[in-house]
Short mmCIF file of C-alpha atoms and ligand atoms in Angstrom, two decimals:
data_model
loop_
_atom_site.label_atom_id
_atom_site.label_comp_id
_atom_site.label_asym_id
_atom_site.label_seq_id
_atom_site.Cartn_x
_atom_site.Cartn_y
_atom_site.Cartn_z
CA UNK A 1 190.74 133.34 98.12
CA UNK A 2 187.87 130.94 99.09
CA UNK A 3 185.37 132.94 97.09
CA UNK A 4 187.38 131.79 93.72
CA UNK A 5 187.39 128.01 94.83
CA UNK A 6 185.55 125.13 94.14
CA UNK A 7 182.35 123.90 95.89
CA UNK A 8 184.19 120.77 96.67
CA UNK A 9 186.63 122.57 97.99
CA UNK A 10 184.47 125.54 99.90
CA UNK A 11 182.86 122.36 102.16
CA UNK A 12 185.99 121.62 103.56
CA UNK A 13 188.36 124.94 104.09
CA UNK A 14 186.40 127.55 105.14
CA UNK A 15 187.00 130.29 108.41
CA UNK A 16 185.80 127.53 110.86
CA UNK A 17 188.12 124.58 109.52
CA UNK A 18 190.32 124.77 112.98
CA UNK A 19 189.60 126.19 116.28
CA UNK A 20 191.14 129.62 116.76
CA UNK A 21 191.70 128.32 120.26
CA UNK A 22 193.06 125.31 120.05
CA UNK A 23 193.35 123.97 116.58
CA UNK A 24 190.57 121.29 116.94
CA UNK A 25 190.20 120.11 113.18
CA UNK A 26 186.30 119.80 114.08
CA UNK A 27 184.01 122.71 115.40
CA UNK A 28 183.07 122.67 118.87
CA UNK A 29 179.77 121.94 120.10
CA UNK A 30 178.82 124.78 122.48
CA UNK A 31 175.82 123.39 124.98
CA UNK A 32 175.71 126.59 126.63
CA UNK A 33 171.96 128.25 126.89
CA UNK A 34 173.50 131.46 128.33
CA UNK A 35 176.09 133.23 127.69
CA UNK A 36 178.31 135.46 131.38
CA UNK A 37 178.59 138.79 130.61
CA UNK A 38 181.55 141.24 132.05
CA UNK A 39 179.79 144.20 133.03
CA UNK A 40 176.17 146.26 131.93
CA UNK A 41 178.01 148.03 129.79
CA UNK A 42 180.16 145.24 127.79
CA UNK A 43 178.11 142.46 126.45
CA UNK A 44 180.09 139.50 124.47
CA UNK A 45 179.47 138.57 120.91
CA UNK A 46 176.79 135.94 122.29
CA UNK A 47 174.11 136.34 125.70
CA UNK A 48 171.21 134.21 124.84
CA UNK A 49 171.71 130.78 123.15
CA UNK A 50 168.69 131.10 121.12
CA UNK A 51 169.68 134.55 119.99
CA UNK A 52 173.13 133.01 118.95
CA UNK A 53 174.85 130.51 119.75
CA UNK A 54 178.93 129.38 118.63
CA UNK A 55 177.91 125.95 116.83
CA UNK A 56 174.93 127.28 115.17
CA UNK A 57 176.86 130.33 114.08
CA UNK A 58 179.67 127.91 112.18
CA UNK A 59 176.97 126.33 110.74
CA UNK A 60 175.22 129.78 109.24
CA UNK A 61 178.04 131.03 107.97
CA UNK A 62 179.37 127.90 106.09
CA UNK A 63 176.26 127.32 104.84
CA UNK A 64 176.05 130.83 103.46
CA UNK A 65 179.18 130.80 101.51
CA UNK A 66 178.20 127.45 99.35
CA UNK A 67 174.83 129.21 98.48
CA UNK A 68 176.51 132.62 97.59
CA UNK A 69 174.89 134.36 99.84
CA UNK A 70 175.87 136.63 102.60
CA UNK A 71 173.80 135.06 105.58
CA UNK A 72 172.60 131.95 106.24
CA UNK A 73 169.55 131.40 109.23
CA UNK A 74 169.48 127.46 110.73
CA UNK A 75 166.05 126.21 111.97
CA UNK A 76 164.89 122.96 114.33
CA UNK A 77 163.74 121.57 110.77
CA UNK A 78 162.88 122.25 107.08
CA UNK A 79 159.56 123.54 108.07
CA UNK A 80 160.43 126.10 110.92
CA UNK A 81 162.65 127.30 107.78
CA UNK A 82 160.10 127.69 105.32
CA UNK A 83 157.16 128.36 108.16
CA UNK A 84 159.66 131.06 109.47
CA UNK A 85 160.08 133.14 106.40
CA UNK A 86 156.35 133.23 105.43
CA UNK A 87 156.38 134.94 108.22
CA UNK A 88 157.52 137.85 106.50
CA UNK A 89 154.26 138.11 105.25
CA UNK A 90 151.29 139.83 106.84
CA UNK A 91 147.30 139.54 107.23
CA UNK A 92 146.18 140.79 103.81
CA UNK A 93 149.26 139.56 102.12
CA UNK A 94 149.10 137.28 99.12
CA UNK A 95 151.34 134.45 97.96
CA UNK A 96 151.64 133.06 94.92
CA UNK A 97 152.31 129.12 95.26
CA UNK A 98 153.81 126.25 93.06
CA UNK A 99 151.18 123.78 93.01
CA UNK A 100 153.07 120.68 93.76
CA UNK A 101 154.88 122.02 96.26
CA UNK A 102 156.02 119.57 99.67
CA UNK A 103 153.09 118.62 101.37
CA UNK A 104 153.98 120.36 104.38
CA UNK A 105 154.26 123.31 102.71
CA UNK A 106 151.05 122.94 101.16
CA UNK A 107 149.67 122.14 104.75
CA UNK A 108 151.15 125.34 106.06
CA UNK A 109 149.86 127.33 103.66
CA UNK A 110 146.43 126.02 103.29
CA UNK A 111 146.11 125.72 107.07
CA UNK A 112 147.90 128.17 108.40
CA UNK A 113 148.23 130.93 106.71
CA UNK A 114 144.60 131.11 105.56
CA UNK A 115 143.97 131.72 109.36
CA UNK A 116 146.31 133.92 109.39
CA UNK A 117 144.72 136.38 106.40
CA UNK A 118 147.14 135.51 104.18
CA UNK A 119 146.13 134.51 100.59
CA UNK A 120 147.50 132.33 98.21
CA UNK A 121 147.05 130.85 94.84
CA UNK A 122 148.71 127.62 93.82
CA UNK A 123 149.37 127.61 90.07
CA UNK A 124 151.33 126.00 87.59
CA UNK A 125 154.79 127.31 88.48
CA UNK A 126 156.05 125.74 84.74
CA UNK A 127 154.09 128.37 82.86
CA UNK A 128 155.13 131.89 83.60
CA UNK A 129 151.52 133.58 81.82
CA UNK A 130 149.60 131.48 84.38
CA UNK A 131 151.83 132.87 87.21
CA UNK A 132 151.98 136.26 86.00
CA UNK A 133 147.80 136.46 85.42
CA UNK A 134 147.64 135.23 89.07
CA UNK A 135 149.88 138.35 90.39
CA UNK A 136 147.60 140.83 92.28
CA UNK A 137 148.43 144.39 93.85
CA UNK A 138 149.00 142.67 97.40
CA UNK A 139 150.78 139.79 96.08
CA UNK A 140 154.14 139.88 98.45
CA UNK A 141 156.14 136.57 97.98
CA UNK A 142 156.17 134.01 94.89
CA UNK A 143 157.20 130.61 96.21
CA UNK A 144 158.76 128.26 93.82
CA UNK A 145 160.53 124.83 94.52
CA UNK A 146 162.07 123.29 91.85
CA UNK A 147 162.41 119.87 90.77
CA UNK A 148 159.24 119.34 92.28
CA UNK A 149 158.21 116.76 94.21
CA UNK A 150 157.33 114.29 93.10
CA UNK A 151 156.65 114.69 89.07
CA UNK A 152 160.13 116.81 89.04
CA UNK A 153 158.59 119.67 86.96
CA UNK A 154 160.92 122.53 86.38
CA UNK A 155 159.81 126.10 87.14
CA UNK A 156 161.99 128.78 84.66
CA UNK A 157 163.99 130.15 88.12
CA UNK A 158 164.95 133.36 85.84
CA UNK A 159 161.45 133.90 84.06
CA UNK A 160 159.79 133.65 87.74
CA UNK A 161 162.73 136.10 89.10
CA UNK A 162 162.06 138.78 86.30
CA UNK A 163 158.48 138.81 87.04
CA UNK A 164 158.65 139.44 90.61
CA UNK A 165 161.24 142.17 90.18
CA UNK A 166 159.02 143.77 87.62
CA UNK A 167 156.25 143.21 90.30
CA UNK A 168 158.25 144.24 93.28
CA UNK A 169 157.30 140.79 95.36
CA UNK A 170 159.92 138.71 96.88
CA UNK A 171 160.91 135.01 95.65
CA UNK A 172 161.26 132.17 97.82
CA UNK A 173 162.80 128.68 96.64
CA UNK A 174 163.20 125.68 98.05
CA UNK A 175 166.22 124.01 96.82
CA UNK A 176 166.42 120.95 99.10
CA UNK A 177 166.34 118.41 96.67
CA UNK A 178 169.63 119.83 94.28
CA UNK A 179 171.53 121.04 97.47
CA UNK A 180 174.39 124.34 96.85
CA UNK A 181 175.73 121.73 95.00
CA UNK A 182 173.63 121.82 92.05
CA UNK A 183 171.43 124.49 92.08
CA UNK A 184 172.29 128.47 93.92
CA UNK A 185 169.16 130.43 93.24
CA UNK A 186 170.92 133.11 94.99
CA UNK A 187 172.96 134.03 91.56
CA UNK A 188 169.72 133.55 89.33
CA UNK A 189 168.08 136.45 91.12
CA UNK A 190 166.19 134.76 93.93
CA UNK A 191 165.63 136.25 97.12
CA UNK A 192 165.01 133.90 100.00
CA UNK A 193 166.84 130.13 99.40
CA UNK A 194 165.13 127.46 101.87
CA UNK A 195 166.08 123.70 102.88
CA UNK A 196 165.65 121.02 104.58
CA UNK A 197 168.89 119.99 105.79
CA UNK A 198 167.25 116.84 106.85
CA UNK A 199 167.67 115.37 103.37
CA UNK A 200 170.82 115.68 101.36
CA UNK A 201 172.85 118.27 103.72
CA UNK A 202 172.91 116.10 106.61
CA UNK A 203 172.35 113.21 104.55
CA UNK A 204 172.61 110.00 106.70
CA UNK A 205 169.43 109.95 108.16
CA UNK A 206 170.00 111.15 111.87
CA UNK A 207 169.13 114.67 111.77
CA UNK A 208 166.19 116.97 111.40
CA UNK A 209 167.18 120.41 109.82
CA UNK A 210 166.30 123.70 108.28
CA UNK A 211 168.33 126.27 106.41
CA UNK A 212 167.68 129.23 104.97
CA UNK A 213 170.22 132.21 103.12
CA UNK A 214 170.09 135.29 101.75
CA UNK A 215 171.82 137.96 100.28
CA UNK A 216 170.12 140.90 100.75
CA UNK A 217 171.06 142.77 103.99
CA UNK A 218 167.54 143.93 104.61
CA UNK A 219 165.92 140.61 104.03
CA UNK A 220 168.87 139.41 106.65
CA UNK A 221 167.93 141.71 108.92
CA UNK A 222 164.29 140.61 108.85
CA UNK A 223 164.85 136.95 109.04
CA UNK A 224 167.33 137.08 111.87
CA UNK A 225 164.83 138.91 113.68
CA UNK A 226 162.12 136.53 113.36
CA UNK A 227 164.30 133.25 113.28
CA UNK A 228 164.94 134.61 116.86
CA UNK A 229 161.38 135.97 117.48
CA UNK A 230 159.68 132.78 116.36
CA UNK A 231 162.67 130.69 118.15
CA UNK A 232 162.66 127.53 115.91
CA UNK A 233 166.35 127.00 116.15
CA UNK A 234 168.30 123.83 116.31
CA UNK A 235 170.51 122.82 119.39
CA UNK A 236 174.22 122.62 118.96
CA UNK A 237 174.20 118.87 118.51
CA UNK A 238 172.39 119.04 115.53
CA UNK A 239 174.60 122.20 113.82
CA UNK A 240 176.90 119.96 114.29
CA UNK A 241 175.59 116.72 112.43
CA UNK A 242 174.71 119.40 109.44
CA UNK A 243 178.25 120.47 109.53
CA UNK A 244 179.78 116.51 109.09
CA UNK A 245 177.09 116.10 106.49
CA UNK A 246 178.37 119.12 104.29
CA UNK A 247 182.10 117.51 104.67
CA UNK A 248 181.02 114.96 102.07
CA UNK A 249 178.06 116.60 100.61
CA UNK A 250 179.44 116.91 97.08
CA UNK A 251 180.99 113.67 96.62
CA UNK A 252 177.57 111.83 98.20
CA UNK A 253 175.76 114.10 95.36
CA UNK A 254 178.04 113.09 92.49
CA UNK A 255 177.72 109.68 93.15
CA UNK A 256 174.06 109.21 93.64
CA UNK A 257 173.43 111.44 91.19
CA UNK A 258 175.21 108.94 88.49
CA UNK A 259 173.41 105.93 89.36
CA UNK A 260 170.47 107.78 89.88
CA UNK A 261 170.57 108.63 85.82
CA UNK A 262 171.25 105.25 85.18
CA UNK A 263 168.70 103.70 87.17
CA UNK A 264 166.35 106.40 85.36
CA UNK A 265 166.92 104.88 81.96
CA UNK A 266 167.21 101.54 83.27
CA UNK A 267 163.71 101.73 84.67
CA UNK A 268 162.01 103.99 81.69
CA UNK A 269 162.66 100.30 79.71
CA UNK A 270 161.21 97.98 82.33
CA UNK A 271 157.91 96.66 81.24
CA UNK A 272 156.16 96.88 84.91
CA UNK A 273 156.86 100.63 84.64
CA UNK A 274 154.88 103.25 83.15
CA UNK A 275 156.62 106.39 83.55
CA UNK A 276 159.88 107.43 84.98
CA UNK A 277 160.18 110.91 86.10
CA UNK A 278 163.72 112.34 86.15
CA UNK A 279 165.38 116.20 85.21
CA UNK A 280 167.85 114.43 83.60
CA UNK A 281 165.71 112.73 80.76
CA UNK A 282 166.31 115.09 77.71
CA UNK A 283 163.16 114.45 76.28
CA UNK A 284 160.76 115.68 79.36
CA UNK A 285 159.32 118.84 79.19
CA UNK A 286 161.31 121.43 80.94
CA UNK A 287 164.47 119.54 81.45
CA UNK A 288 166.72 121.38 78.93
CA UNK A 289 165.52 124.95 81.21
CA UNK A 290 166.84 122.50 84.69
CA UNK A 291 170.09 122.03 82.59
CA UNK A 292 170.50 126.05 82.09
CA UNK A 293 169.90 126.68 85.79
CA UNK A 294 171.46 124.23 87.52
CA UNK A 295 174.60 121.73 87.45
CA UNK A 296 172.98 118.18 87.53
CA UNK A 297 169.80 116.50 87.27
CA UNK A 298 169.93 115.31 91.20
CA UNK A 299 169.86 111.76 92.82
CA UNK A 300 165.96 111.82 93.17
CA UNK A 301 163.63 110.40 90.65
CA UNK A 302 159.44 109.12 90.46
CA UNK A 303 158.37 105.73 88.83
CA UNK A 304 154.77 105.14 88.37
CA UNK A 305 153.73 100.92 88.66
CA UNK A 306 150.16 100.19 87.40
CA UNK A 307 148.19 100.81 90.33
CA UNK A 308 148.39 100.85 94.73
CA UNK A 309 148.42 96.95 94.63
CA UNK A 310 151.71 96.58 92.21
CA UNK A 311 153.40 99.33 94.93
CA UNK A 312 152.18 97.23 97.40
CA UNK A 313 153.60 93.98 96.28
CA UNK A 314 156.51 96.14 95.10
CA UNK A 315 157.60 97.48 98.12
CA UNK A 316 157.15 94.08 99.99
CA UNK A 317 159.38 92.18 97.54
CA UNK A 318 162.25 95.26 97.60
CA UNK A 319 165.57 94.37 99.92
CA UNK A 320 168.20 97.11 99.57
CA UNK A 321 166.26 100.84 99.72
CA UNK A 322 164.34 101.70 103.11
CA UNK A 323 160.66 102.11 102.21
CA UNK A 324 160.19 105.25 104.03
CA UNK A 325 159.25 108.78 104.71
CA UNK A 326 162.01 111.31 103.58
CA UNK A 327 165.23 111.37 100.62
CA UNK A 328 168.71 112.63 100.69
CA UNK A 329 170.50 109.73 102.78
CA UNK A 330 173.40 107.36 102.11
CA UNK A 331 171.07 104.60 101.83
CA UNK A 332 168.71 104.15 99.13
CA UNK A 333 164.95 105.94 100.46
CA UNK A 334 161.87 104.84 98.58
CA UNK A 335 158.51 106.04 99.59
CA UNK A 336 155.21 106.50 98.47
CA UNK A 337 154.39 109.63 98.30
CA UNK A 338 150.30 109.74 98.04
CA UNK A 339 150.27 108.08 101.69
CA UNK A 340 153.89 109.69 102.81
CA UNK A 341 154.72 113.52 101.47
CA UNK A 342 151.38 114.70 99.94
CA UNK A 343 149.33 112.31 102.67
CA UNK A 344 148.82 115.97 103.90
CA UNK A 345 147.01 117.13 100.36
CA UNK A 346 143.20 116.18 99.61
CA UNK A 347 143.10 112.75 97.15
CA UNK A 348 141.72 115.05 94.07
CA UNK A 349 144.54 117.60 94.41
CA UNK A 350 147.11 114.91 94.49
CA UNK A 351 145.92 112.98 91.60
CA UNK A 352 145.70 116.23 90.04
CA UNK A 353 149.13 116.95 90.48
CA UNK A 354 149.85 113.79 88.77
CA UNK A 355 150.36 111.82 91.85
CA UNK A 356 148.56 108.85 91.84
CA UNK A 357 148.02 105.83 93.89
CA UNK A 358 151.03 103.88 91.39
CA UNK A 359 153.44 106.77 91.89
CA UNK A 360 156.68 105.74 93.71
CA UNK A 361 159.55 108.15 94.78
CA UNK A 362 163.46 107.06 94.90
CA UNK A 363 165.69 108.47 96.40
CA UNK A 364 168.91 107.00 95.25
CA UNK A 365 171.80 106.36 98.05
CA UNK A 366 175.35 105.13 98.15
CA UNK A 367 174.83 101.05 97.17
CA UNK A 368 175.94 99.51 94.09
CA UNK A 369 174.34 100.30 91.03
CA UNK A 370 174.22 96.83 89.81
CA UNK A 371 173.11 95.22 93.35
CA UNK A 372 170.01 98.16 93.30
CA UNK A 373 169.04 96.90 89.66
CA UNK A 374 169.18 93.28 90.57
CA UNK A 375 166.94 94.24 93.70
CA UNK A 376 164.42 95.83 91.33
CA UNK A 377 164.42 93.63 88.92
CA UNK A 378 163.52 90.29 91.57
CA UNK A 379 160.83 93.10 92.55
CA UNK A 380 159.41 93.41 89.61
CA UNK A 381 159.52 89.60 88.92
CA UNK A 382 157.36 89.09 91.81
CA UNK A 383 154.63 91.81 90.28
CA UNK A 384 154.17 88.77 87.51
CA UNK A 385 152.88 86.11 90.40
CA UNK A 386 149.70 88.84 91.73
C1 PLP B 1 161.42 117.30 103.67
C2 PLP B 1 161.14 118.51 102.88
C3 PLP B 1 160.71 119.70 103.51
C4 PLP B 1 160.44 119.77 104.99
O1 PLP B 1 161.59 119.60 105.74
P1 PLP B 1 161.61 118.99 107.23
O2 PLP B 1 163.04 119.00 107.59
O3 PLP B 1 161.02 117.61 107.14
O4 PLP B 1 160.76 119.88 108.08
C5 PLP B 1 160.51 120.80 102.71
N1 PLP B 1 160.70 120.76 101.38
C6 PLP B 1 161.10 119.64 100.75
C7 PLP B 1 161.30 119.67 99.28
C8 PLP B 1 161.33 118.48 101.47
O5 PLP B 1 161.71 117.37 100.83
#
């Protein structure tokens, strides 16, 4: 019966809404590392906490459900997640790479990997020729995340899918910024679906996170093996913050979401701004391919000021958001992402990737609409007196 519900309705009743035990309305947090066992011959369900572990377990299996998928695989963050399943990959591998992918993930791959003797080629993940002339005989894994971060380009999730198949190389997207809520790659064809839960899924600022689901039981099989081998896992305490965060996932989503698109077109018309970057503008290349893949354009959007100095002053004179590293929070989260997600890229590929030093990120919260404009607009007042 839960397969035929509602997302809204799938975060909240699910197999782990009471304890079998005692009918706790909550799961329980298991702190156990180890796990007694009754005799050599009968182990339990769990032995080893980092091999499995009660809370974490929940956690995997709810998760799995909302993304369609048949298992879900937590991690100690976004990036033991993603860093975790390019580990299916081997030395002489190669991966084909959005360019504006998270910084971290560029810093992985460009770092990492490359010591690793795994190739890669970043490339316009918008224009399927360009990613289909950079697919060579060892090319394993296309990696797409889309929005992207920050200039929200879309990537064509089925176009991407069909080549891959045709090319017999997985797909890996990472979907943190539209959440199961918006967005399940898993039922446009895509292999490998990767998070940070530290963003929207926990979603009040007081957890770091990874998720990542599948549906294939191979690909399970070969991602529970290394999520254990590799060991990134998250302790109990933090399953647990993931799993309150998903209780009110879709309503923080719809909400932001709306005064995200309003702020959008609020700021396109403000004379201090130059460009507003948002999937839900109708006009903006790729945007009517987000709305055929996916169920909203998303609470996050990019504004670009004149230059570093009008951020500056910008950020000073702005009350209500946080000016900080990270989105996907009750509150209100701007940053700047040329010092704060792509400080990790070189200056000329960030400016390249349309990045530049005016470039500002919002990530809208849970505040008022009309209190947020009023705190923008007083901001943008005080650009007048540089
Ligand atoms: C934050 C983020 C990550 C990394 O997640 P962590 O939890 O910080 O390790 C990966 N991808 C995207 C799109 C992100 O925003």
């Amino acid at each position: 019966m839960t397969e035929s519900l509602d997302i809204q309705t799938r975060l909240l009743h699910h197999r782990h809404k009471t304890d079998p035990h005692n009918g706790a309305v909550s799961v329980g947090v298991q702190h156990a590392s180890t796990f007694h066992q009754n005799s050599l011959e009968q182990f339990g369900a769990y032995d080893y906490a980092r091999s499995g572990n009660p809370t974490r377990e929940a956690l995997e299996e709810i998760f799995a459900g909302l993304e369609n998928g048949t298992d879900a695989f937590a991690f100690a963050s976004g990036m033991a997640a993603i860093s975790t399943t390019f580990m299916l990959l081997s030395s002489g591998d190669h991966l084909v790479i959005t360019e504006d992918v998270y910084g971290g993930t560029f810093r992985m791959t460009t770092e990492v990997l490359t010591r690793l003797g795994i190739e890669h080629t970043f490339v316009d993940m918008t224009r399927v020729d360009e990613v289909k002339a950079t697919l060579q005989d060892n090319t394993k894994m296309i990696f797409m995340e889309t929005p992207s971060n920050p200039t929200m380009k879309i990537t064509p999730i089925r176009d991407i899918v069909a080549l891959a198949e045709a090319h017999d190389c997985l797909t890996v997207l990472d979907n943190t910024f539209m959440t199961p809520v918006l967005q399940r790659p898993l039922d446009l064809g895509v292999d490998i679906v990767v998070h940070s839960a530290t963003k929207f899924i926990g979603g009040h600022s007081d957890v770091v996170s990874g998720l990542a689901v599948v549906k294939r039981p191979d690909l399970a099989g070969r991602l529970g093996f290394l999520q254990n081998s590799f060991g990134a896992i998250p302790g109990p305490d933090d399953c647990w913050l993931i799993m309150r965060g998903l209780k009110t996932l879709h309503t923080r989503m719809m909400v932001s979401q709306e005064v995200a698109s309003n702020l959008a077109h609020w700021l396109d018309v403000q004379p201090e701004v130059k460009r507003v970057y948002y999937p839900g503008f109708s006009d903006q290349l790729g945007n009517a391919i987000h709305a055929g893949q996916s169920d909203g354009p998303g609470a996050v959007l990019s504004f670009e000021l004149a230059d570093r100095e009008a951020v500056s002053r910008f950020s000073q004179a702005v009350e209500i958001p946080v000016f900080a590293v990270s989105l996907g929070a009750v509150e209100s989260i701007l940053s700047y992402p040329a010092k704060m997600s792509h400080a990790a890229m070189p200056d000329h590929e960030r400016v390249a990737r349309g990045i530049t030093d005016g470039l500002l990120r919002l990530s809208v919260g849970l505040e008022s609409e009309a209190d947020l404009k009023r705190d923008f607009r007083q901001a943008f007042d005080s650009l007048a007196r540089m």
